[in-house]
């Protein structure tokens, strides 16, 4: 399992979502049931690539951005720029960062109403859905 790419493991996890609602780290989440999940590579205008997952559910589309290294403010700006270009706009955007976000990026992500999941939160989700945890 450890050899599987993070995007594949996250897509596998999202296939298990079935309209659950729960509280994680003091925040309430509602996870849609997804019917169409695809792994993408997106490119920012600065030329940086990042892995993402596009998922369609009955509540609209989700875009989940995956980063193994820390998300800096300029990374977040590029991600937000790409999200704004998407047609139709995703109903929910999530940043999964295994190494966290710098404080400015975290504040900006919350202002933009993005969900931010770090390694601990992702592993908690993995545990809830009987998936092996992520070990770096």
mmCIF file of C-alpha atoms in Angstrom:
data_model
loop_
_atom_site.group_PDB
_atom_site.id
_atom_site.type_symbol
_atom_site.label_atom_id
_atom_site.label_comp_id
_atom_site.label_asym_id
_atom_site.label_seq_id
_atom_site.Cartn_x
_atom_site.Cartn_y
_atom_site.Cartn_z
ATOM 1 C CA UNK A 1 0.000 0.000 0.000
ATOM 2 C CA UNK A 2 2.847 2.384 0.803
ATOM 3 C CA UNK A 3 4.018 2.158 -2.816
ATOM 4 C CA UNK A 4 0.710 3.427 -4.158
ATOM 5 C CA UNK A 5 0.687 7.060 -5.200
ATOM 6 C CA UNK A 6 -1.068 9.480 -2.841
ATOM 7 C CA UNK A 7 -3.565 10.456 -5.548
ATOM 8 C CA UNK A 8 -4.590 6.822 -6.096
ATOM 9 C CA UNK A 9 -4.985 6.227 -2.355
ATOM 10 C CA UNK A 10 -7.037 9.402 -1.982
ATOM 11 C CA UNK A 11 -9.268 8.423 -4.922
ATOM 12 C CA UNK A 12 -9.774 4.982 -3.341
ATOM 13 C CA UNK A 13 -10.783 6.685 -0.085
ATOM 14 C CA UNK A 14 -13.214 9.016 -1.856
ATOM 15 C CA UNK A 15 -14.942 6.041 -3.500
ATOM 16 C CA UNK A 16 -15.979 4.996 0.033
ATOM 17 C CA UNK A 17 -17.659 8.303 0.903
ATOM 18 C CA UNK A 18 -21.430 7.884 1.147
ATOM 19 C CA UNK A 19 -23.011 11.124 2.422
ATOM 20 C CA UNK A 20 -21.455 10.835 5.893
ATOM 21 C CA UNK A 21 -21.378 13.794 8.236
ATOM 22 C CA UNK A 22 -19.005 14.017 11.197
ATOM 23 C CA UNK A 23 -16.830 16.375 13.218
ATOM 24 C CA UNK A 24 -13.057 16.200 12.774
ATOM 25 C CA UNK A 25 -10.677 18.528 14.638
ATOM 26 C CA UNK A 26 -13.595 20.693 15.718
ATOM 27 C CA UNK A 27 -14.954 21.177 12.200
ATOM 28 C CA UNK A 28 -18.110 19.628 10.758
ATOM 29 C CA UNK A 29 -17.716 17.824 7.437
ATOM 30 C CA UNK A 30 -20.268 16.355 5.052
ATOM 31 C CA UNK A 31 -18.766 13.971 2.528
ATOM 32 C CA UNK A 32 -20.754 13.408 -0.665
ATOM 33 C CA UNK A 33 -21.182 10.101 -2.434
ATOM 34 C CA UNK A 34 -19.147 10.432 -5.633
ATOM 35 C CA UNK A 35 -20.060 8.793 -8.906
ATOM 36 C CA UNK A 36 -17.155 10.000 -11.050
ATOM 37 C CA UNK A 37 -13.624 10.372 -9.655
ATOM 38 C CA UNK A 38 -10.604 11.160 -11.816
ATOM 39 C CA UNK A 39 -6.953 11.902 -11.047
ATOM 40 C CA UNK A 40 -5.550 15.040 -12.728
ATOM 41 C CA UNK A 41 -2.281 16.910 -13.135
ATOM 42 C CA UNK A 42 -2.876 20.660 -13.104
ATOM 43 C CA UNK A 43 -0.366 23.312 -14.097
ATOM 44 C CA UNK A 44 -0.273 26.813 -12.647
ATOM 45 C CA UNK A 45 0.629 29.862 -14.730
ATOM 46 C CA UNK A 46 4.010 29.851 -12.928
ATOM 47 C CA UNK A 47 4.702 26.438 -14.492
ATOM 48 C CA UNK A 48 4.311 24.372 -11.320
ATOM 49 C CA UNK A 49 2.425 21.087 -11.519
ATOM 50 C CA UNK A 50 0.316 19.601 -8.787
ATOM 51 C CA UNK A 51 -1.751 16.459 -8.401
ATOM 52 C CA UNK A 52 -5.471 16.840 -8.014
ATOM 53 C CA UNK A 53 -8.620 14.767 -7.958
ATOM 54 C CA UNK A 54 -11.843 15.833 -9.595
ATOM 55 C CA UNK A 55 -14.969 14.181 -8.207
ATOM 56 C CA UNK A 56 -18.613 14.579 -9.161
ATOM 57 C CA UNK A 57 -21.353 13.928 -6.635
ATOM 58 C CA UNK A 58 -24.986 14.803 -6.177
ATOM 59 C CA UNK A 59 -23.997 17.975 -4.275
ATOM 60 C CA UNK A 60 -21.762 19.187 -7.125
ATOM 61 C CA UNK A 61 -18.129 18.747 -8.018
ATOM 62 C CA UNK A 62 -15.132 18.642 -5.719
ATOM 63 C CA UNK A 63 -11.512 19.446 -6.465
ATOM 64 C CA UNK A 64 -8.983 17.912 -4.081
ATOM 65 C CA UNK A 65 -5.427 19.245 -4.414
ATOM 66 C CA UNK A 66 -2.664 16.962 -3.137
ATOM 67 C CA UNK A 67 0.739 18.148 -1.944
ATOM 68 C CA UNK A 68 3.367 16.084 -0.147
ATOM 69 C CA UNK A 69 5.584 19.090 0.554
ATOM 70 C CA UNK A 70 4.535 22.212 2.507
ATOM 71 C CA UNK A 71 2.123 24.595 0.789
ATOM 72 C CA UNK A 72 3.496 28.120 0.656
ATOM 73 C CA UNK A 73 1.446 31.246 -0.047
ATOM 74 C CA UNK A 74 2.580 31.412 -3.693
ATOM 75 C CA UNK A 75 1.573 27.739 -4.158
ATOM 76 C CA UNK A 76 -1.865 28.549 -2.792
ATOM 77 C CA UNK A 77 -2.195 31.569 -5.082
ATOM 78 C CA UNK A 78 -1.466 29.353 -8.095
ATOM 79 C CA UNK A 79 -3.962 26.746 -6.902
ATOM 80 C CA UNK A 80 -6.672 29.380 -6.377
ATOM 81 C CA UNK A 81 -5.962 30.786 -9.834
ATOM 82 C CA UNK A 82 -6.491 27.337 -11.378
ATOM 83 C CA UNK A 83 -9.657 26.717 -9.362
ATOM 84 C CA UNK A 84 -11.146 29.980 -10.651
ATOM 85 C CA UNK A 85 -10.465 28.877 -14.269
ATOM 86 C CA UNK A 86 -12.403 25.622 -13.895
ATOM 87 C CA UNK A 87 -15.797 25.437 -15.548
ATOM 88 C CA UNK A 88 -18.044 24.553 -13.841
ATOM 89 C CA UNK A 89 -16.675 25.805 -10.556
ATOM 90 C CA UNK A 90 -16.243 23.065 -7.931
ATOM 91 C CA UNK A 91 -18.777 23.176 -5.100
ATOM 92 C CA UNK A 92 -16.009 22.216 -2.667
ATOM 93 C CA UNK A 93 -12.227 22.570 -2.831
ATOM 94 C CA UNK A 94 -9.925 20.692 -0.480
ATOM 95 C CA UNK A 95 -6.172 20.964 -0.003
ATOM 96 C CA UNK A 96 -4.491 17.839 1.334
ATOM 97 C CA UNK A 97 -0.979 18.704 2.462
ATOM 98 C CA UNK A 98 1.047 16.025 4.211
ATOM 99 C CA UNK A 99 3.598 18.594 5.373
ATOM 100 C CA UNK A 100 1.172 21.367 6.301
ATOM 101 C CA UNK A 101 0.659 24.950 5.158
ATOM 102 C CA UNK A 102 2.569 28.024 6.180
ATOM 103 C CA UNK A 103 0.456 30.381 8.320
ATOM 104 C CA UNK A 104 -0.258 32.916 5.550
ATOM 105 C CA UNK A 105 -1.386 30.137 3.201
ATOM 106 C CA UNK A 106 -3.596 28.598 5.918
ATOM 107 C CA UNK A 107 -5.308 31.933 6.668
ATOM 108 C CA UNK A 108 -5.859 32.606 2.953
ATOM 109 C CA UNK A 109 -7.217 29.087 2.376
ATOM 110 C CA UNK A 110 -9.716 29.545 5.197
ATOM 111 C CA UNK A 111 -10.731 32.960 3.811
ATOM 112 C CA UNK A 112 -11.378 31.316 0.434
ATOM 113 C CA UNK A 113 -13.473 28.632 2.211
ATOM 114 C CA UNK A 114 -11.132 25.778 1.256
ATOM 115 C CA UNK A 115 -11.007 22.740 3.473
ATOM 116 C CA UNK A 116 -7.468 21.942 4.594
ATOM 117 C CA UNK A 117 -6.555 18.404 5.618
ATOM 118 C CA UNK A 118 -3.106 17.664 7.041
ATOM 119 C CA UNK A 119 -1.527 14.241 7.489
ATOM 120 C CA UNK A 120 -3.219 13.624 10.854
ATOM 121 C CA UNK A 121 -6.685 14.486 9.548
ATOM 122 C CA UNK A 122 -6.158 12.414 6.404
ATOM 123 C CA UNK A 123 -5.037 9.438 8.484
ATOM 124 C CA UNK A 124 -8.089 9.868 10.702
ATOM 125 C CA UNK A 125 -10.271 9.659 7.563
ATOM 126 C CA UNK A 126 -8.309 6.616 6.400
ATOM 127 C CA UNK A 127 -8.934 4.968 9.767
ATOM 128 C CA UNK A 128 -12.668 5.818 9.712
ATOM 129 C CA UNK A 129 -13.041 4.130 6.313
ATOM 130 C CA UNK A 130 -10.812 1.112 7.133
ATOM 131 C CA UNK A 131 -7.967 2.161 4.831
ATOM 132 C CA UNK A 132 -4.280 1.813 5.765
ATOM 133 C CA UNK A 133 -2.846 5.069 7.077
ATOM 134 C CA UNK A 134 -0.372 7.214 5.124
ATOM 135 C CA UNK A 135 3.204 6.789 6.293
ATOM 136 C CA UNK A 136 5.861 9.109 4.910
#
